[in-house]
Structure formats: structure tokens, C-alpha cells
Amino acid sequence: MQITSAATTVGSSVYLKIKSDIITGALKPGKKLKLDTLKVQYLASVSTLRETLNRLASDGFVEAPEQREFLVRKMSNEDLIELSNLRVLLECAALKASLAFGDEEWEGNLVSAHHKLAMIGKKIIAGEGVPPERQLHYDWEFHFALVRACNSRHMISVFQNIYEKYIGYQLVLRNYRWAKALEEQQMIFEAALARDSEAATELLKSHLRKSLSFSLAAS
């Protein structure tokens, strides 16, 4: 959808900034979001902020108990497990569809995303200082590249929403098992390129389950 009005552009920009700060933990889970404070922090009007926070509440990043105040969504092990289970269901289904519909362009995008993920992973394992947000950006690119040919914009939209909430836990916990994850993602990548749907989805499921166990152990 093309954005045409200045008001919509400002609103979208504020939405993305606040959502990013929630995902990265700059706005802590459970924090009260006061309009007067946010107005200064994000240089936005109260009406724009109220609309933005209502949208974030609708998307599940903000809580609005009884519509009296806005809070950053709280985190819990139960919520993390639910998000992981949803990722398994949705991402595996999207991957199967993507392997069926994906063309040469999909393959090229997947190869590029995997290459960038592998390169950034090597830097991290070698001890180079890579900001966590940048680290997980490449993880997102790889997982998105796997499923982007699923031929369903609604599936992609829901997948992104769940992924962003899930990755917020890793950014708040500041933990990621790069060496093992890269090995698993390499196998997923190879199975996907071979169009081996059964192997690719089983490897993806195992990868997500192991990531969940690692995050739960660190929480």
C-alpha cells in the first residue's frame, strides 16, 4: 500500500520507532507509556501517539488494560513457548508452500540471505563486536527468505508479527547460540535448495525447538 499523506507518513514512522524500541528492549516490558513523555521522546503529537499506541495494542506489542493506560507488553516463559509453537506451525507451513511455489528469484534471494547470515555469524563467533539488533536482522532475512514465496501475504504478515515478538525475547535476554544455529541453518538451507520439503521442515522445526530451549534456560 502506497503512503500518500504527510500525516500517515509521520504516524507510520512513529509506529515503527516505538515498535522497534519495544522489540529491542529500549522500552522495557511492563513500562507505562505516558503520552506526555512519548511526545518529547518521539517528537509526535498526542493524537498521533494515541493512534499509534492503539495500533500497537491491536498488533500485540502494547497492552491497554481497560483502555485507561498503555503498557509495553509483558514477557513470560508461557508467552515465549506459545510464540515458539506458533512459529513452528506457521513457519513450517509457509516453508512447504514456499518450496512448492519458489522460482529462480526465490532461490537467488535465499542464497544471498544465507550468505549474509553466514558472514555475520563468522564475525560474531570470531569475537567482533556486532550489535545484537544487526545480528538478528540477518537471522530475520534468512527466515523471511525461506518463506517469502509461500504465495500468501496474510501468512507473511502474521509470520512477521510472531517473529518480531519472539525475537524481542532474544534481544532482551541478550542470548543467541550462533555456532549451533549456523550449523542448523546451513542444513535447512541445503534441504530447501534441494526442494526436500520433508527434510527442510523437520530441520526447521528442530532448529526452532532448540532455540526455545536455549532461551528458556537463559530466562
PDB file of C-alpha atoms in Angstrom:
ATOM      1  CA  MET A   1       0.000   0.000   0.000  1.00  0.00           C
ATOM      2  CA  GLN A   2       1.430   3.375  -1.013  1.00  0.00           C
ATOM      3  CA  ILE A   3       1.501   6.045   1.676  1.00  0.00           C
ATOM      4  CA  THR A   4       0.409   9.392   0.310  1.00  0.00           C
ATOM      5  CA  SER A   5      -0.361  11.810   3.138  1.00  0.00           C
ATOM      6  CA  ALA A   6       2.160  13.520   5.401  1.00  0.00           C
ATOM      7  CA  ALA A   7       0.092  12.593   8.472  1.00  0.00           C
ATOM      8  CA  THR A   8       0.161   8.925   7.515  1.00  0.00           C
ATOM      9  CA  THR A   9       3.902   9.113   6.914  1.00  0.00           C
ATOM     10  CA  VAL A  10       4.511  10.617  10.366  1.00  0.00           C
ATOM     11  CA  GLY A  11       2.203   8.087  12.004  1.00  0.00           C
ATOM     12  CA  SER A  12       3.906   5.163  10.278  1.00  0.00           C
ATOM     13  CA  SER A  13       7.341   6.460  11.239  1.00  0.00           C
ATOM     14  CA  VAL A  14       6.379   6.830  14.906  1.00  0.00           C
ATOM     15  CA  TYR A  15       4.771   3.386  14.859  1.00  0.00           C
ATOM     16  CA  LEU A  16       7.960   1.789  13.509  1.00  0.00           C
ATOM     17  CA  LYS A  17      10.191   3.649  16.000  1.00  0.00           C
ATOM     18  CA  ILE A  18       8.144   2.680  19.038  1.00  0.00           C
ATOM     19  CA  LYS A  19       7.723  -0.909  17.846  1.00  0.00           C
ATOM     20  CA  SER A  20      11.474  -1.158  17.269  1.00  0.00           C
ATOM     21  CA  ASP A  21      12.179   0.182  20.768  1.00  0.00           C
ATOM     22  CA  ILE A  22       9.786  -2.400  22.221  1.00  0.00           C
ATOM     23  CA  ILE A  23      11.358  -5.273  20.261  1.00  0.00           C
ATOM     24  CA  THR A  24      14.921  -4.271  21.177  1.00  0.00           C
ATOM     25  CA  GLY A  25      14.081  -3.702  24.837  1.00  0.00           C
ATOM     26  CA  ALA A  26      14.763   0.054  24.811  1.00  0.00           C
ATOM     27  CA  LEU A  27      11.210   0.265  26.140  1.00  0.00           C
ATOM     28  CA  LYS A  28      11.150  -2.336  28.902  1.00  0.00           C
ATOM     29  CA  PRO A  29       8.374  -4.943  29.252  1.00  0.00           C
ATOM     30  CA  GLY A  30       5.607  -3.626  31.506  1.00  0.00           C
ATOM     31  CA  LYS A  31       6.742   0.006  31.187  1.00  0.00           C
ATOM     32  CA  LYS A  32       3.942   2.579  31.307  1.00  0.00           C
ATOM     33  CA  LEU A  33       3.765   4.549  28.087  1.00  0.00           C
ATOM     34  CA  LYS A  34       2.838   8.068  29.108  1.00  0.00           C
ATOM     35  CA  LEU A  35       1.744  10.327  26.280  1.00  0.00           C
ATOM     36  CA  ASP A  36       3.461  13.447  27.657  1.00  0.00           C
ATOM     37  CA  THR A  37       6.789  11.626  27.889  1.00  0.00           C
ATOM     38  CA  LEU A  38       6.451   9.962  24.492  1.00  0.00           C
ATOM     39  CA  LYS A  39       5.543  13.297  22.895  1.00  0.00           C
ATOM     40  CA  VAL A  40       9.008  14.613  23.738  1.00  0.00           C
ATOM     41  CA  GLN A  41      10.849  11.348  23.055  1.00  0.00           C
ATOM     42  CA  TYR A  42       9.345  10.723  19.620  1.00  0.00           C
ATOM     43  CA  LEU A  43       8.532  14.293  18.577  1.00  0.00           C
ATOM     44  CA  ALA A  44       4.922  13.419  17.833  1.00  0.00           C
ATOM     45  CA  SER A  45       1.535  14.879  18.728  1.00  0.00           C
ATOM     46  CA  VAL A  46      -0.663  13.320  21.394  1.00  0.00           C
ATOM     47  CA  SER A  47      -3.262  12.360  18.785  1.00  0.00           C
ATOM     48  CA  THR A  48      -0.623  10.616  16.635  1.00  0.00           C
ATOM     49  CA  LEU A  49       0.747   8.802  19.680  1.00  0.00           C
ATOM     50  CA  ARG A  50      -2.674   7.684  20.840  1.00  0.00           C
ATOM     51  CA  GLU A  51      -3.448   6.312  17.384  1.00  0.00           C
ATOM     52  CA  THR A  52      -0.028   4.638  17.248  1.00  0.00           C
ATOM     53  CA  LEU A  53      -0.394   3.002  20.669  1.00  0.00           C
ATOM     54  CA  ASN A  54      -3.862   1.732  19.791  1.00  0.00           C
ATOM     55  CA  ARG A  55      -2.400   0.197  16.628  1.00  0.00           C
ATOM     56  CA  LEU A  56       0.463  -1.359  18.612  1.00  0.00           C
ATOM     57  CA  ALA A  57      -2.083  -2.742  21.080  1.00  0.00           C
ATOM     58  CA  SER A  58      -4.025  -4.240  18.178  1.00  0.00           C
ATOM     59  CA  ASP A  59      -0.803  -5.838  16.907  1.00  0.00           C
ATOM     60  CA  GLY A  60       0.011  -7.224  20.368  1.00  0.00           C
ATOM     61  CA  PHE A  61       3.078  -5.118  21.230  1.00  0.00           C
ATOM     62  CA  VAL A  62       1.282  -2.904  23.748  1.00  0.00           C
ATOM     63  CA  GLU A  63      -1.296  -3.698  26.428  1.00  0.00           C
ATOM     64  CA  ALA A  64      -4.195  -1.363  27.163  1.00  0.00           C
ATOM     65  CA  PRO A  65      -5.933  -2.650  30.325  1.00  0.00           C
ATOM     66  CA  GLU A  66      -9.491  -1.340  30.358  1.00  0.00           C
ATOM     67  CA  GLN A  67      -8.384   1.366  27.876  1.00  0.00           C
ATOM     68  CA  ARG A  68      -7.124   3.503  30.792  1.00  0.00           C
ATOM     69  CA  GLU A  69      -3.368   3.322  30.129  1.00  0.00           C
ATOM     70  CA  PHE A  70      -0.821   1.843  27.761  1.00  0.00           C
ATOM     71  CA  LEU A  71       1.902  -0.584  28.821  1.00  0.00           C
ATOM     72  CA  VAL A  72       4.671  -2.337  26.902  1.00  0.00           C
ATOM     73  CA  ARG A  73       3.627  -5.982  26.556  1.00  0.00           C
ATOM     74  CA  LYS A  74       4.864  -8.120  29.417  1.00  0.00           C
ATOM     75  CA  MET A  75       7.070 -11.149  28.898  1.00  0.00           C
ATOM     76  CA  SER A  76       6.794 -14.625  30.378  1.00  0.00           C
ATOM     77  CA  ASN A  77       8.027 -18.127  29.700  1.00  0.00           C
ATOM     78  CA  GLU A  78       4.466 -19.163  28.862  1.00  0.00           C
ATOM     79  CA  ASP A  79       4.229 -16.434  26.234  1.00  0.00           C
ATOM     80  CA  LEU A  80       7.621 -17.373  24.774  1.00  0.00           C
ATOM     81  CA  ILE A  81       6.554 -21.018  24.483  1.00  0.00           C
ATOM     82  CA  GLU A  82       3.301 -20.027  22.789  1.00  0.00           C
ATOM     83  CA  LEU A  83       5.141 -17.803  20.295  1.00  0.00           C
ATOM     84  CA  SER A  84       7.593 -20.600  19.540  1.00  0.00           C
ATOM     85  CA  ASN A  85       4.770 -23.083  18.971  1.00  0.00           C
ATOM     86  CA  LEU A  86       3.098 -20.613  16.617  1.00  0.00           C
ATOM     87  CA  ARG A  87       6.372 -20.139  14.739  1.00  0.00           C
ATOM     88  CA  VAL A  88       6.690 -23.883  14.270  1.00  0.00           C
ATOM     89  CA  LEU A  89       3.142 -24.214  12.929  1.00  0.00           C
ATOM     90  CA  LEU A  90       3.189 -21.146  10.703  1.00  0.00           C
ATOM     91  CA  GLU A  91       6.794 -21.125   9.507  1.00  0.00           C
ATOM     92  CA  CYS A  92       6.847 -24.809   8.620  1.00  0.00           C
ATOM     93  CA  ALA A  93       3.590 -24.456   6.676  1.00  0.00           C
ATOM     94  CA  ALA A  94       4.904 -21.353   4.912  1.00  0.00           C
ATOM     95  CA  LEU A  95       8.179 -23.107   4.096  1.00  0.00           C
ATOM     96  CA  LYS A  96       6.350 -26.041   2.498  1.00  0.00           C
ATOM     97  CA  ALA A  97       4.354 -23.635   0.344  1.00  0.00           C
ATOM     98  CA  SER A  98       7.454 -21.631  -0.492  1.00  0.00           C
ATOM     99  CA  LEU A  99       9.288 -24.743  -1.686  1.00  0.00           C
ATOM    100  CA  ALA A 100       6.332 -25.536  -3.928  1.00  0.00           C
ATOM    101  CA  PHE A 101       5.957 -22.053  -5.422  1.00  0.00           C
ATOM    102  CA  GLY A 102       9.510 -20.660  -5.254  1.00  0.00           C
ATOM    103  CA  ASP A 103      11.215 -19.805  -8.543  1.00  0.00           C
ATOM    104  CA  GLU A 104      14.771 -18.848  -9.528  1.00  0.00           C
ATOM    105  CA  GLU A 105      14.382 -15.399  -7.954  1.00  0.00           C
ATOM    106  CA  TRP A 106      13.349 -17.004  -4.668  1.00  0.00           C
ATOM    107  CA  GLU A 107      16.410 -19.258  -4.817  1.00  0.00           C
ATOM    108  CA  GLY A 108      18.678 -16.287  -5.508  1.00  0.00           C
ATOM    109  CA  ASN A 109      17.261 -14.329  -2.573  1.00  0.00           C
ATOM    110  CA  LEU A 110      17.661 -17.348  -0.303  1.00  0.00           C
ATOM    111  CA  VAL A 111      21.300 -17.858  -1.354  1.00  0.00           C
ATOM    112  CA  SER A 112      22.031 -14.165  -0.728  1.00  0.00           C
ATOM    113  CA  ALA A 113      20.303 -14.136   2.677  1.00  0.00           C
ATOM    114  CA  HIS A 114      22.107 -17.284   3.799  1.00  0.00           C
ATOM    115  CA  HIS A 115      25.464 -15.931   2.650  1.00  0.00           C
ATOM    116  CA  LYS A 116      25.000 -12.708   4.637  1.00  0.00           C
ATOM    117  CA  LEU A 117      23.854 -14.679   7.698  1.00  0.00           C
ATOM    118  CA  ALA A 118      26.898 -16.959   7.487  1.00  0.00           C
ATOM    119  CA  MET A 119      29.280 -13.992   7.119  1.00  0.00           C
ATOM    120  CA  ILE A 120      27.863 -12.085  10.085  1.00  0.00           C
ATOM    121  CA  GLY A 121      27.843 -15.307  12.114  1.00  0.00           C
ATOM    122  CA  LYS A 122      31.553 -15.853  11.467  1.00  0.00           C
ATOM    123  CA  LYS A 123      32.315 -12.318  12.624  1.00  0.00           C
ATOM    124  CA  ILE A 124      30.354 -12.842  15.837  1.00  0.00           C
ATOM    125  CA  ILE A 125      31.985 -16.204  16.573  1.00  0.00           C
ATOM    126  CA  ALA A 126      35.393 -14.580  15.946  1.00  0.00           C
ATOM    127  CA  GLY A 127      34.588 -12.059  18.661  1.00  0.00           C
ATOM    128  CA  GLU A 128      33.890  -8.991  16.536  1.00  0.00           C
ATOM    129  CA  GLY A 129      31.521  -6.504  18.112  1.00  0.00           C
ATOM    130  CA  VAL A 130      28.260  -6.701  16.178  1.00  0.00           C
ATOM    131  CA  PRO A 131      25.205  -5.006  17.739  1.00  0.00           C
ATOM    132  CA  PRO A 132      22.511  -7.553  18.658  1.00  0.00           C
ATOM    133  CA  GLU A 133      19.923  -5.755  16.512  1.00  0.00           C
ATOM    134  CA  ARG A 134      22.186  -6.135  13.458  1.00  0.00           C
ATOM    135  CA  GLN A 135      22.889  -9.769  14.306  1.00  0.00           C
ATOM    136  CA  LEU A 136      19.224 -10.669  14.374  1.00  0.00           C
ATOM    137  CA  HIS A 137      18.438  -8.593  11.285  1.00  0.00           C
ATOM    138  CA  TYR A 138      20.325 -11.177   9.239  1.00  0.00           C
ATOM    139  CA  ASP A 139      18.540 -14.010  11.039  1.00  0.00           C
ATOM    140  CA  TRP A 140      15.241 -12.388  10.033  1.00  0.00           C
ATOM    141  CA  GLU A 141      16.394 -12.005   6.412  1.00  0.00           C
ATOM    142  CA  PHE A 142      17.214 -15.713   6.223  1.00  0.00           C
ATOM    143  CA  HIS A 143      13.971 -16.928   7.763  1.00  0.00           C
ATOM    144  CA  PHE A 144      11.964 -14.496   5.644  1.00  0.00           C
ATOM    145  CA  ALA A 145      13.798 -15.635   2.503  1.00  0.00           C
ATOM    146  CA  LEU A 146      12.798 -19.224   3.272  1.00  0.00           C
ATOM    147  CA  VAL A 147       9.076 -18.461   3.365  1.00  0.00           C
ATOM    148  CA  ARG A 148       8.652 -15.407   1.142  1.00  0.00           C
ATOM    149  CA  ALA A 149       7.439 -17.472  -1.848  1.00  0.00           C
ATOM    150  CA  CYS A 150       4.575 -19.046   0.114  1.00  0.00           C
ATOM    151  CA  ASN A 151       2.091 -17.109  -2.052  1.00  0.00           C
ATOM    152  CA  SER A 152       0.130 -15.724   0.916  1.00  0.00           C
ATOM    153  CA  ARG A 153       0.563 -12.136   2.071  1.00  0.00           C
ATOM    154  CA  HIS A 154      -1.587 -12.828   5.137  1.00  0.00           C
ATOM    155  CA  MET A 155       0.682 -15.713   6.172  1.00  0.00           C
ATOM    156  CA  ILE A 156       3.742 -13.490   5.731  1.00  0.00           C
ATOM    157  CA  SER A 157       2.144 -10.696   7.766  1.00  0.00           C
ATOM    158  CA  VAL A 158       1.275 -12.997  10.672  1.00  0.00           C
ATOM    159  CA  PHE A 159       4.691 -14.668  10.471  1.00  0.00           C
ATOM    160  CA  GLN A 160       6.450 -11.294  10.745  1.00  0.00           C
ATOM    161  CA  ASN A 161       4.312 -10.283  13.730  1.00  0.00           C
ATOM    162  CA  ILE A 162       5.102 -13.506  15.593  1.00  0.00           C
ATOM    163  CA  TYR A 163       8.783 -13.396  14.638  1.00  0.00           C
ATOM    164  CA  GLU A 164       9.180  -9.834  15.925  1.00  0.00           C
ATOM    165  CA  LYS A 165       7.620 -10.721  19.274  1.00  0.00           C
ATOM    166  CA  TYR A 166       9.747 -13.863  19.550  1.00  0.00           C
ATOM    167  CA  ILE A 167      12.984 -12.108  18.648  1.00  0.00           C
ATOM    168  CA  GLY A 168      12.210  -9.489  21.294  1.00  0.00           C
ATOM    169  CA  TYR A 169      12.867 -12.159  23.909  1.00  0.00           C
ATOM    170  CA  GLN A 170      16.324 -12.863  22.495  1.00  0.00           C
ATOM    171  CA  LEU A 171      17.159  -9.158  22.404  1.00  0.00           C
ATOM    172  CA  VAL A 172      16.006  -8.645  25.998  1.00  0.00           C
ATOM    173  CA  LEU A 173      17.727 -11.823  27.209  1.00  0.00           C
ATOM    174  CA  ARG A 174      20.807 -10.952  25.107  1.00  0.00           C
ATOM    175  CA  ASN A 175      21.424 -14.568  24.222  1.00  0.00           C
ATOM    176  CA  TYR A 176      21.874 -16.367  20.941  1.00  0.00           C
ATOM    177  CA  ARG A 177      23.601 -19.654  20.171  1.00  0.00           C
ATOM    178  CA  TRP A 178      25.347 -18.622  16.973  1.00  0.00           C
ATOM    179  CA  ALA A 179      27.666 -21.583  16.321  1.00  0.00           C
ATOM    180  CA  LYS A 180      24.982 -24.274  16.671  1.00  0.00           C
ATOM    181  CA  ALA A 181      22.319 -22.158  14.996  1.00  0.00           C
ATOM    182  CA  LEU A 182      24.501 -21.593  11.932  1.00  0.00           C
ATOM    183  CA  GLU A 183      25.064 -25.334  11.572  1.00  0.00           C
ATOM    184  CA  GLU A 184      21.314 -25.945  11.735  1.00  0.00           C
ATOM    185  CA  GLN A 185      20.526 -23.122   9.316  1.00  0.00           C
ATOM    186  CA  GLN A 186      23.091 -24.473   6.875  1.00  0.00           C
ATOM    187  CA  MET A 187      21.245 -27.802   6.830  1.00  0.00           C
ATOM    188  CA  ILE A 188      17.881 -26.061   6.427  1.00  0.00           C
ATOM    189  CA  PHE A 189      19.324 -24.021   3.560  1.00  0.00           C
ATOM    190  CA  GLU A 190      20.666 -27.092   1.760  1.00  0.00           C
ATOM    191  CA  ALA A 191      17.405 -29.013   2.143  1.00  0.00           C
ATOM    192  CA  ALA A 192      15.413 -26.001   0.919  1.00  0.00           C
ATOM    193  CA  LEU A 193      17.565 -25.597  -2.197  1.00  0.00           C
ATOM    194  CA  ALA A 194      17.143 -29.323  -2.869  1.00  0.00           C
ATOM    195  CA  ARG A 195      13.364 -28.797  -2.584  1.00  0.00           C
ATOM    196  CA  ASP A 196      13.262 -31.542   0.041  1.00  0.00           C
ATOM    197  CA  SER A 197      10.121 -30.350   1.817  1.00  0.00           C
ATOM    198  CA  GLU A 198      10.022 -33.054   4.486  1.00  0.00           C
ATOM    199  CA  ALA A 199      13.678 -32.666   5.478  1.00  0.00           C
ATOM    200  CA  ALA A 200      13.590 -28.855   5.376  1.00  0.00           C
ATOM    201  CA  THR A 201      10.515 -28.576   7.592  1.00  0.00           C
ATOM    202  CA  GLU A 202      11.777 -31.149  10.086  1.00  0.00           C
ATOM    203  CA  LEU A 203      15.135 -29.361  10.300  1.00  0.00           C
ATOM    204  CA  LEU A 204      13.386 -26.028  10.741  1.00  0.00           C
ATOM    205  CA  LYS A 205      11.145 -27.440  13.465  1.00  0.00           C
ATOM    206  CA  SER A 206      14.169 -28.857  15.297  1.00  0.00           C
ATOM    207  CA  HIS A 207      16.022 -25.541  14.959  1.00  0.00           C
ATOM    208  CA  LEU A 208      13.132 -23.585  16.457  1.00  0.00           C
ATOM    209  CA  ARG A 209      12.650 -26.079  19.299  1.00  0.00           C
ATOM    210  CA  LYS A 210      16.349 -25.931  20.206  1.00  0.00           C
ATOM    211  CA  SER A 211      16.302 -22.128  20.109  1.00  0.00           C
ATOM    212  CA  LEU A 212      13.339 -22.142  22.501  1.00  0.00           C
ATOM    213  CA  SER A 213      15.083 -24.483  24.937  1.00  0.00           C
ATOM    214  CA  PHE A 214      18.180 -22.270  24.894  1.00  0.00           C
ATOM    215  CA  SER A 215      16.144 -19.121  25.547  1.00  0.00           C
ATOM    216  CA  LEU A 216      14.153 -20.737  28.367  1.00  0.00           C
ATOM    217  CA  ALA A 217      17.381 -21.839  30.038  1.00  0.00           C
ATOM    218  CA  ALA A 218      18.638 -18.253  29.951  1.00  0.00           C
ATOM    219  CA  SER A 219      15.442 -16.650  31.247  1.00  0.00           C
TER     220      SER A 219
END
